[in-house]
mmCIF file of C-alpha atoms and ligand atoms in Angstrom:
data_model
loop_
_atom_site.group_PDB
_atom_site.id
_atom_site.type_symbol
_atom_site.label_atom_id
_atom_site.label_comp_id
_atom_site.label_asym_id
_atom_site.label_seq_id
_atom_site.Cartn_x
_atom_site.Cartn_y
_atom_site.Cartn_z
ATOM 1 C CA MET A 1 -30.553 7.163 29.435
ATOM 2 C CA ASN A 2 -29.197 4.890 27.005
ATOM 3 C CA ASP A 3 -25.827 4.303 29.638
ATOM 4 C CA MET A 4 -24.185 1.581 27.163
ATOM 5 C CA LEU A 5 -21.432 1.964 25.104
ATOM 6 C CA SER A 6 -20.885 0.366 21.788
ATOM 7 C CA VAL A 7 -17.653 -0.750 20.808
ATOM 8 C CA VAL A 8 -16.721 -0.744 17.246
ATOM 9 C CA ILE A 9 -13.830 -3.215 15.403
ATOM 10 C CA PRO A 10 -13.541 -3.355 12.250
ATOM 11 C CA ILE A 11 -11.345 -6.473 11.426
ATOM 12 C CA TYR A 12 -9.490 -7.216 7.772
ATOM 13 C CA ASN A 13 -7.815 -10.593 7.823
ATOM 14 C CA GLU A 14 -6.469 -10.324 11.524
ATOM 15 C CA GLU A 15 -4.836 -13.370 13.619
ATOM 16 C CA ARG A 16 -6.002 -14.124 17.105
ATOM 17 C CA ILE A 17 -8.528 -11.828 17.008
ATOM 18 C CA ALA A 18 -9.681 -13.273 20.267
ATOM 19 C CA VAL A 19 -7.423 -11.995 22.224
ATOM 20 C CA GLY A 20 -7.558 -8.497 21.771
ATOM 21 C CA VAL A 21 -11.663 -8.992 22.277
ATOM 22 C CA ARG A 22 -10.866 -10.755 25.652
ATOM 23 C CA ARG A 23 -8.561 -7.831 27.061
ATOM 24 C CA VAL A 24 -11.594 -4.666 25.672
ATOM 25 C CA MET A 25 -14.166 -6.976 27.422
ATOM 26 C CA GLY A 26 -11.415 -7.018 30.771
ATOM 27 C CA VAL A 27 -11.573 -3.745 30.998
ATOM 28 C CA LEU A 28 -15.398 -2.687 30.549
ATOM 29 C CA ALA A 29 -16.131 -4.994 33.208
ATOM 30 C CA ASP A 30 -14.279 -3.924 35.176
ATOM 31 C CA ALA A 31 -14.408 -0.452 34.995
ATOM 32 C CA GLY A 32 -18.244 -1.818 35.147
ATOM 33 C CA ILE A 33 -19.215 0.091 31.421
ATOM 34 C CA PRO A 34 -22.427 -1.867 30.155
ATOM 35 C CA TYR A 35 -21.291 -2.759 26.521
ATOM 36 C CA GLU A 36 -21.734 -4.737 23.286
ATOM 37 C CA LEU A 37 -18.804 -5.206 21.249
ATOM 38 C CA ILE A 38 -19.618 -4.633 16.932
ATOM 39 C CA LEU A 39 -17.319 -6.411 14.673
ATOM 40 C CA VAL A 40 -17.146 -6.289 11.647
ATOM 41 C CA ASP A 41 -15.380 -8.575 8.801
ATOM 42 C CA ASP A 42 -14.309 -6.503 6.224
ATOM 43 C CA GLY A 43 -14.708 -9.106 3.342
ATOM 44 C CA SER A 44 -11.298 -11.188 4.837
ATOM 45 C CA VAL A 45 -9.384 -13.787 2.935
ATOM 46 C CA ASN A 46 -8.316 -15.178 5.768
ATOM 47 C CA ASP A 47 -10.611 -17.096 8.744
ATOM 48 C CA SER A 48 -11.721 -13.624 10.633
ATOM 49 C CA TRP A 49 -14.796 -14.626 10.131
ATOM 50 C CA ASN A 50 -14.676 -17.641 11.746
ATOM 51 C CA GLN A 51 -12.457 -16.508 14.688
ATOM 52 C CA ILE A 52 -15.524 -13.713 14.582
ATOM 53 C CA THR A 53 -18.609 -16.451 15.013
ATOM 54 C CA ASP A 54 -16.641 -17.963 17.347
ATOM 55 C CA LEU A 55 -17.103 -15.121 19.712
ATOM 56 C CA ALA A 56 -20.275 -13.876 18.701
ATOM 57 C CA ASN A 57 -21.706 -17.516 19.623
ATOM 58 C CA GLU A 58 -19.906 -17.111 22.848
ATOM 59 C CA TYR A 59 -20.718 -13.830 24.319
ATOM 60 C CA ASP A 60 -23.864 -12.266 23.982
ATOM 61 C CA ALA A 61 -22.977 -8.957 23.724
ATOM 62 C CA ILE A 62 -20.860 -9.328 20.222
ATOM 63 C CA THR A 63 -22.801 -8.469 17.255
ATOM 64 C CA ALA A 64 -20.498 -9.996 14.325
ATOM 65 C CA ILE A 65 -20.944 -8.286 11.033
ATOM 66 C CA ALA A 66 -19.706 -9.846 7.456
ATOM 67 C CA LEU A 67 -19.766 -7.379 3.928
ATOM 68 C CA SER A 68 -19.964 -9.095 1.337
ATOM 69 C CA ARG A 69 -16.449 -7.672 0.565
ATOM 70 C CA ASN A 70 -13.410 -5.924 1.300
ATOM 71 C CA PHE A 71 -15.018 -2.316 1.221
ATOM 72 C CA GLY A 72 -12.137 -0.599 3.426
ATOM 73 C CA LYS A 73 -12.181 0.597 6.486
ATOM 74 C CA GLU A 74 -14.042 3.316 6.467
ATOM 75 C CA SER A 75 -17.147 1.629 5.513
ATOM 76 C CA ALA A 76 -16.532 -1.149 8.123
ATOM 77 C CA LEU A 77 -16.856 1.742 10.165
ATOM 78 C CA CYS A 78 -19.891 3.032 8.932
ATOM 79 C CA ALA A 79 -21.418 -0.429 9.326
ATOM 80 C CA GLY A 80 -20.964 -0.622 12.389
ATOM 81 C CA LEU A 81 -21.883 2.329 13.523
ATOM 82 C CA ASP A 82 -25.505 1.655 11.996
ATOM 83 C CA ALA A 83 -25.811 -1.176 14.017
ATOM 84 C CA ALA A 84 -24.304 0.177 17.420
ATOM 85 C CA GLU A 85 -27.288 0.394 20.093
ATOM 86 C CA GLY A 86 -25.631 2.114 22.352
ATOM 87 C CA GLY A 87 -26.131 5.902 23.806
ATOM 88 C CA CYS A 88 -22.090 6.446 23.072
ATOM 89 C CA CYS A 89 -19.931 4.630 20.754
ATOM 90 C CA VAL A 90 -16.097 4.086 20.526
ATOM 91 C CA CYS A 91 -14.900 3.263 17.283
ATOM 92 C CA MET A 92 -10.669 1.218 17.969
ATOM 93 C CA ASP A 93 -8.871 -1.604 15.908
ATOM 94 C CA SER A 94 -8.604 -4.483 16.148
ATOM 95 C CA ASP A 95 -4.551 -4.845 16.406
ATOM 96 C CA MET A 96 -4.560 -2.896 20.006
ATOM 97 C CA GLN A 97 -2.931 -0.005 18.695
ATOM 98 C CA HIS A 98 -5.603 1.837 20.727
ATOM 99 C CA PRO A 99 -5.205 0.901 24.187
ATOM 100 C CA PRO A 100 -8.619 -0.321 25.671
ATOM 101 C CA GLU A 101 -7.887 1.217 28.905
ATOM 102 C CA VAL A 102 -8.169 4.239 27.877
ATOM 103 C CA ILE A 103 -11.993 3.524 27.372
ATOM 104 C CA PRO A 104 -12.781 3.662 30.529
ATOM 105 C CA GLU A 105 -11.142 7.657 31.041
ATOM 106 C CA MET A 106 -13.746 8.651 27.900
ATOM 107 C CA TYR A 107 -16.970 6.929 28.929
ATOM 108 C CA ARG A 108 -16.429 8.908 32.255
ATOM 109 C CA LEU A 109 -15.418 12.017 30.315
ATOM 110 C CA TRP A 110 -18.712 10.857 28.424
ATOM 111 C CA LYS A 111 -21.414 10.357 30.909
ATOM 112 C CA GLU A 112 -20.422 12.449 33.780
ATOM 113 C CA GLU A 113 -18.893 15.383 32.279
ATOM 114 C CA GLY A 114 -21.054 15.494 29.276
ATOM 115 C CA TYR A 115 -18.962 15.762 26.386
ATOM 116 C CA GLU A 116 -20.245 14.251 23.303
ATOM 117 C CA VAL A 117 -17.500 13.630 21.459
ATOM 118 C CA VAL A 118 -14.100 12.503 22.897
ATOM 119 C CA GLU A 119 -10.814 12.361 20.565
ATOM 120 C CA GLY A 120 -8.234 10.141 21.458
ATOM 121 C CA VAL A 121 -4.880 11.709 20.176
ATOM 122 C CA LYS A 122 -1.930 10.327 19.858
ATOM 123 C CA ASN A 123 0.793 10.696 21.984
ATOM 124 C CA ALA A 124 4.124 11.384 19.621
ATOM 125 C CA ARG A 125 5.363 8.225 18.521
ATOM 126 C CA THR A 126 9.048 7.972 18.619
ATOM 127 C CA LYS A 127 9.944 4.771 17.045
ATOM 128 C CA GLU A 128 7.782 5.773 13.546
ATOM 129 C CA ASN A 129 9.974 5.684 10.586
ATOM 130 C CA PRO A 130 11.122 9.191 9.814
ATOM 131 C CA VAL A 131 9.679 9.358 6.282
ATOM 132 C CA TYR A 132 6.576 8.010 7.466
ATOM 133 C CA ARG A 133 6.590 10.924 9.908
ATOM 134 C CA PHE A 134 7.479 13.814 7.440
ATOM 135 C CA CYS A 135 4.810 12.547 5.097
ATOM 136 C CA ALA A 136 2.013 12.413 7.277
ATOM 137 C CA ASN A 137 3.259 16.548 9.244
ATOM 138 C CA THR A 138 3.443 17.669 5.619
ATOM 139 C CA PHE A 139 0.359 16.245 4.947
ATOM 140 C CA TYR A 140 -1.526 17.847 8.300
ATOM 141 C CA LYS A 141 -0.473 20.932 7.729
ATOM 142 C CA LEU A 142 -1.400 20.868 4.266
ATOM 143 C CA LEU A 143 -5.049 20.037 5.661
ATOM 144 C CA LYS A 144 -4.574 22.157 8.088
ATOM 145 C CA LYS A 145 -4.016 25.291 5.911
ATOM 146 C CA MET A 146 -6.740 24.110 3.186
ATOM 147 C CA SER A 147 -9.730 23.383 5.126
ATOM 148 C CA ASP A 148 -9.308 24.610 8.647
ATOM 149 C CA ILE A 149 -9.455 20.722 10.134
ATOM 150 C CA ASP A 150 -6.477 19.827 12.423
ATOM 151 C CA LEU A 151 -6.227 16.182 11.922
ATOM 152 C CA ARG A 152 -2.714 16.262 13.275
ATOM 153 C CA ASN A 153 -1.973 13.332 15.712
ATOM 154 C CA ALA A 154 -5.891 12.770 15.504
ATOM 155 C CA SER A 155 -6.949 8.817 15.368
ATOM 156 C CA ASP A 156 -10.432 7.350 14.613
ATOM 157 C CA PHE A 157 -9.814 6.371 18.584
ATOM 158 C CA ARG A 158 -12.921 8.211 19.304
ATOM 159 C CA LEU A 159 -15.563 8.279 21.662
ATOM 160 C CA LEU A 160 -19.042 9.691 20.197
ATOM 161 C CA ASP A 161 -22.656 10.480 21.741
ATOM 162 C CA ARG A 162 -25.453 9.356 20.247
ATOM 163 C CA LYS A 163 -26.687 12.521 18.923
ATOM 164 C CA ALA A 164 -23.222 13.493 17.424
ATOM 165 C CA LEU A 165 -23.224 9.553 15.726
ATOM 166 C CA GLU A 166 -26.529 10.819 14.111
ATOM 167 C CA ALA A 167 -25.163 13.776 13.261
ATOM 168 C CA TRP A 168 -22.483 11.741 10.984
ATOM 169 C CA ARG A 169 -25.102 9.774 10.253
ATOM 170 C CA GLU A 170 -27.485 11.940 8.369
ATOM 171 C CA MET A 171 -24.341 13.327 6.656
ATOM 172 C CA PRO A 172 -24.614 11.603 2.834
ATOM 173 C CA GLU A 173 -21.351 11.363 1.602
ATOM 174 C CA LYS A 174 -20.997 7.678 0.564
ATOM 175 C CA ASN A 175 -17.310 8.222 0.444
ATOM 176 C CA THR A 176 -16.626 8.913 4.251
ATOM 177 C CA PHE A 177 -13.596 9.874 6.217
ATOM 178 C CA PHE A 178 -14.431 9.298 9.737
ATOM 179 C CA ARG A 179 -12.028 11.150 11.486
ATOM 180 C CA GLY A 180 -12.602 14.355 8.964
ATOM 181 C CA MET A 181 -16.082 14.270 9.317
ATOM 182 C CA SER A 182 -16.868 13.444 12.921
ATOM 183 C CA THR A 183 -14.429 16.347 13.843
ATOM 184 C CA TRP A 184 -16.421 18.437 11.634
ATOM 185 C CA ILE A 185 -19.552 17.934 13.348
ATOM 186 C CA GLY A 186 -18.684 20.129 16.270
ATOM 187 C CA PHE A 187 -20.217 18.743 19.361
ATOM 188 C CA ARG A 188 -18.831 19.158 23.037
ATOM 189 C CA ARG A 189 -15.988 18.074 22.403
ATOM 190 C CA THR A 190 -12.742 17.244 24.484
ATOM 191 C CA GLN A 191 -9.033 15.356 24.146
ATOM 192 C CA VAL A 192 -7.341 11.634 26.007
ATOM 193 C CA PHE A 193 -4.105 11.137 24.990
ATOM 194 C CA PHE A 194 -2.953 7.631 24.548
ATOM 195 C CA ASP A 195 0.043 5.736 23.346
ATOM 196 C CA VAL A 196 0.280 4.087 20.427
ATOM 197 C CA ALA A 197 0.908 0.459 21.368
ATOM 198 C CA GLU A 198 3.052 -2.208 18.644
ATOM 199 C CA ARG A 199 0.494 -3.792 16.976
ATOM 200 C CA GLU A 200 -0.035 -6.562 18.451
ATOM 201 C CA THR A 201 -0.292 -9.543 15.975
ATOM 202 C CA GLY A 202 -0.127 -9.724 12.350
ATOM 203 C CA THR A 203 1.014 -6.726 10.414
ATOM 204 C CA SER A 204 -0.353 -3.749 8.730
ATOM 205 C CA LYS A 205 -3.198 -3.594 5.885
ATOM 206 C CA TRP A 206 -2.184 -0.230 4.833
ATOM 207 C CA SER A 207 -0.085 0.546 1.466
ATOM 208 C CA ALA A 208 1.652 3.381 0.641
ATOM 209 C CA LYS A 209 -0.740 4.047 -1.927
ATOM 210 C CA GLY A 210 -3.837 3.385 0.018
ATOM 211 C CA LEU A 211 -2.142 6.256 1.987
ATOM 212 C CA VAL A 212 -1.456 8.272 -0.417
ATOM 213 C CA GLU A 213 -5.690 7.710 -1.264
ATOM 214 C CA LEU A 214 -6.452 8.484 2.135
ATOM 215 C CA ALA A 215 -4.309 11.807 1.989
ATOM 216 C CA VAL A 216 -6.234 12.963 -1.753
ATOM 217 C CA ASN A 217 -9.770 11.625 -0.406
ATOM 218 C CA ALA A 218 -9.331 13.531 2.112
ATOM 219 C CA ILE A 219 -8.097 16.787 0.910
ATOM 220 C CA THR A 220 -10.334 16.677 -1.749
ATOM 221 C CA SER A 221 -13.302 16.055 0.895
ATOM 222 C CA TYR A 222 -12.752 19.083 2.805
ATOM 223 C CA SER A 223 -11.043 21.667 0.790
ATOM 224 C CA SER A 224 -11.972 23.169 -2.654
ATOM 225 C CA VAL A 225 -8.546 25.408 -2.773
ATOM 226 C CA PRO A 226 -6.663 22.826 -5.454
ATOM 227 C CA LEU A 227 -9.381 23.976 -7.967
ATOM 228 C CA TYR A 228 -8.455 27.223 -6.980
ATOM 229 C CA MET A 229 -5.268 27.132 -7.348
ATOM 230 C CA SER A 230 -5.236 26.132 -10.859
ATOM 231 C CA THR A 231 -7.107 29.360 -11.628
ATOM 232 C CA CYS A 232 -4.057 31.286 -9.635
ATOM 233 C CA PHE A 233 -1.630 29.708 -11.585
ATOM 234 C CA GLY A 234 -3.255 30.204 -14.571
ATOM 235 C CA LEU A 235 -3.385 34.317 -13.233
ATOM 236 C CA LEU A 236 0.509 33.277 -12.807
ATOM 237 C CA PHE A 237 1.415 32.131 -16.614
ATOM 238 C CA LEU A 238 -1.153 35.357 -18.149
ATOM 239 C CA ILE A 239 1.382 37.830 -16.348
ATOM 240 C CA PHE A 240 4.461 35.906 -17.460
ATOM 241 C CA PHE A 241 3.315 35.941 -21.424
ATOM 242 C CA LEU A 242 2.583 39.329 -21.690
ATOM 243 C CA VAL A 243 6.023 39.669 -20.621
ATOM 244 C CA MET A 244 7.172 37.016 -23.144
ATOM 245 C CA PHE A 245 4.110 38.412 -25.678
ATOM 246 C CA ILE A 246 6.098 41.767 -26.030
ATOM 247 C CA GLN A 247 9.225 40.851 -25.814
ATOM 248 C CA THR A 248 8.577 38.857 -28.644
ATOM 249 C CA LEU A 249 7.387 42.011 -30.826
ATOM 250 C CA TYR A 250 9.798 43.582 -29.761
ATOM 251 C CA MET A 251 12.778 40.788 -30.849
ATOM 252 C CA LYS A 252 10.429 40.588 -34.129
ATOM 253 C CA PHE A 253 10.361 44.200 -34.646
ATOM 254 C CA ALA A 254 14.568 44.817 -34.340
ATOM 255 C CA GLY A 255 15.070 42.008 -36.296
ATOM 256 C CA GLN A 256 16.437 39.065 -33.986
ATOM 257 C CA ALA A 257 13.269 36.812 -34.416
ATOM 258 C CA GLN A 258 15.275 33.628 -34.828
ATOM 259 C CA SER A 259 16.737 33.405 -31.395
ATOM 260 C CA GLY A 260 14.889 32.936 -28.023
ATOM 261 C CA PHE A 261 14.091 28.748 -28.792
ATOM 262 C CA THR A 262 14.884 27.796 -25.810
ATOM 263 C CA THR A 263 12.452 29.571 -24.054
ATOM 264 C CA VAL A 264 10.033 28.234 -26.318
ATOM 265 C CA ILE A 265 10.767 24.894 -25.450
ATOM 266 C CA ILE A 266 10.764 25.801 -21.977
ATOM 267 C CA LEU A 267 7.392 27.592 -21.754
ATOM 268 C CA GLN A 268 6.092 24.910 -23.454
ATOM 269 C CA LEU A 269 6.785 22.116 -21.110
ATOM 270 C CA ILE A 270 5.958 23.912 -18.712
ATOM 271 C CA ILE A 271 2.715 24.847 -19.471
ATOM 272 C CA GLY A 272 1.751 21.298 -20.497
ATOM 273 C CA SER A 273 2.953 20.334 -17.496
ATOM 274 C CA VAL A 274 0.667 22.977 -14.950
ATOM 275 C CA ILE A 275 -2.352 22.308 -17.507
ATOM 276 C CA MET A 276 -2.260 18.548 -17.049
ATOM 277 C CA ILE A 277 -1.742 19.059 -13.143
ATOM 278 C CA ASN A 278 -4.927 20.700 -13.410
ATOM 279 C CA ILE A 279 -6.462 18.757 -15.788
ATOM 280 C CA GLY A 280 -5.512 15.947 -13.179
ATOM 281 C CA ILE A 281 -7.012 18.146 -10.018
ATOM 282 C CA ILE A 282 -10.780 19.067 -11.697
ATOM 283 C CA GLY A 283 -10.726 14.590 -12.321
ATOM 284 C CA ILE A 284 -10.375 14.684 -9.103
ATOM 285 C CA TYR A 285 -13.226 15.898 -7.969
ATOM 286 C CA ILE A 286 -15.309 15.255 -10.929
ATOM 287 C CA LYS A 287 -14.271 11.758 -10.462
ATOM 288 C CA LYS A 288 -15.755 12.521 -6.341
ATOM 289 C CA ILE A 289 -19.143 13.835 -8.052
ATOM 290 C CA TYR A 290 -19.587 11.032 -10.366
ATOM 291 C CA GLU A 291 -19.487 8.413 -7.307
ATOM 292 C CA GLU A 292 -21.432 10.346 -5.225
ATOM 293 C CA ALA A 293 -24.128 10.929 -7.558
ATOM 294 C CA LYS A 294 -23.538 6.961 -8.452
ATOM 295 C CA GLY A 295 -25.713 6.587 -4.484
ATOM 296 C CA ARG A 296 -24.267 3.489 -4.007
ATOM 297 C CA PRO A 297 -24.451 2.212 -0.659
ATOM 298 C CA ARG A 298 -21.550 2.423 1.461
ATOM 299 C CA TYR A 299 -21.251 -1.370 2.595
ATOM 300 C CA ILE A 300 -23.069 -4.264 1.790
ATOM 301 C CA ILE A 301 -23.998 -6.954 4.695
ATOM 302 C CA ARG A 302 -23.591 -10.402 3.760
ATOM 303 C CA ARG A 303 -24.047 -11.827 7.192
ATOM 304 C CA LYS A 304 -24.525 -10.432 10.385
ATOM 305 C CA ILE A 305 -24.782 -12.862 14.019
ATOM 306 C CA LYS A 306 -26.176 -11.036 16.715
ATOM 307 C CA GLY A 307 -25.683 -12.411 20.480
ATOM 308 C CA GLY A 308 -25.194 -16.009 18.763
ATOM 309 C CA ARG A 309 -27.802 -15.784 17.286
ATOM 310 C CA ARG A 310 -27.997 -15.554 13.335
ATOM 311 C CA ASP A 311 -29.852 -13.034 11.523
ATOM 312 C CA GLU A 312 -30.835 -13.419 7.927
ATOM 313 C CA PRO A 313 -28.507 -10.957 5.244
ATOM 314 C CA SER A 314 -30.249 -7.834 5.725
ATOM 315 C CA GLU A 315 -29.654 -4.130 3.489
HETATM 316 N N1 UDP B 401 -8.616 -2.605 8.210
HETATM 317 C C1 UDP B 401 -10.069 -3.131 7.804
HETATM 318 N N2 UDP B 401 -10.101 -3.402 5.903
HETATM 319 C C2 UDP B 401 -9.384 -2.715 5.885
HETATM 320 C C3 UDP B 401 -8.325 -2.225 6.255
HETATM 321 C C4 UDP B 401 -8.166 -2.463 7.396
HETATM 322 O O1 UDP B 401 -11.449 -3.225 8.386
HETATM 323 O O2 UDP B 401 -9.205 -2.564 4.270
HETATM 324 C C5 UDP B 401 -8.587 -2.802 9.994
HETATM 325 C C6 UDP B 401 -7.670 -3.860 10.575
HETATM 326 O O3 UDP B 401 -8.211 -4.883 10.541
HETATM 327 C C7 UDP B 401 -7.336 -2.362 11.810
HETATM 328 C C8 UDP B 401 -7.867 -1.577 11.600
HETATM 329 O O4 UDP B 401 -8.548 -1.251 10.208
HETATM 330 O O5 UDP B 401 -8.467 -3.050 12.616
HETATM 331 C C9 UDP B 401 -6.075 -0.619 11.400
HETATM 332 O O6 UDP B 401 -5.648 -1.448 10.139
HETATM 333 P P1 UDP B 401 -4.106 -1.572 10.916
HETATM 334 O O7 UDP B 401 -3.905 -2.149 11.588
HETATM 335 O O8 UDP B 401 -3.509 -2.313 9.569
HETATM 336 O O9 UDP B 401 -3.748 -0.146 9.975
HETATM 337 P P2 UDP B 401 -2.513 0.524 10.941
HETATM 338 O O10 UDP B 401 -2.875 0.989 12.067
HETATM 339 O O11 UDP B 401 -1.306 1.013 10.529
HETATM 340 O O12 UDP B 401 -2.943 2.286 10.755
HETATM 341 MG MG1 MG B 402 -2.434 -0.861 13.597
#
């Protein structure tokens, strides 16, 4: 049985990567876990790639992959997971907000208790910005309602067995959402809880725009409820229309047709905005279909260095 653990770490413009990487290797070595580390440089514009190649040259267990540009964390994870050769793999952030000390427990649950997916679940964060927490909670509630996928406090920090990994890789969508997809596949699963550490170095790479995009992507990937919503709005307004229609006719025959100007304006505004919103929703789904139909690769590898040896650019 292949009992090697592949640890995949996406990296984008990070500083002092070696500190975190050595910490991970220390924990795994202490626990006696056979491992490989896959560091994916997601098109960083600082010296991240140099830091990563230095590490790959120093340690045989490290594979370094550079993407041809910044594809985003999801694609970087795909690149890393595709390169993973272990019997199981763990994804984690390079800023050590996912404490590596939890990995041996995840590995034990996989190896000794036969779980195929071990999810890292965040303990409630106390220091989080309340606005952010409110937005995140609303988002998870919406997602749970619309798609039955509960991602509250879920993270990308999770262990996948080889079988689960293959199932995930066989999903053809180009636009991936790792957290959601690796929940959707099922398998025997369990959870471990961890405290989110403060970021060790550098700053968070997520902008508000990026988070909104992620939220829209997640909802439209797992739910078609927004599309049905258009029909519901439509029906609601149909009832409204009927009432107004009868009232207008009545006014006309009663000879009071001049009034009702306000109603017309209000109706125009409401109907106009509802139609615009619904066209927008349909547009989002069409964009997704269009992007999937193009069938572009999830990422492009510029360079790959395996345990000190330089491979030709591939894929
Ligand atoms: N990351 C990436 N590509 C991106 C943005 C982020 O590979 O376009 C990596 C980043 O280097 C880090 C992880 O994804 O290892 C999580 O990023 P970050 O800490 O900025 O996100 P947060 O912890 O705030 O969710
Ligand atoms: Mg972080």
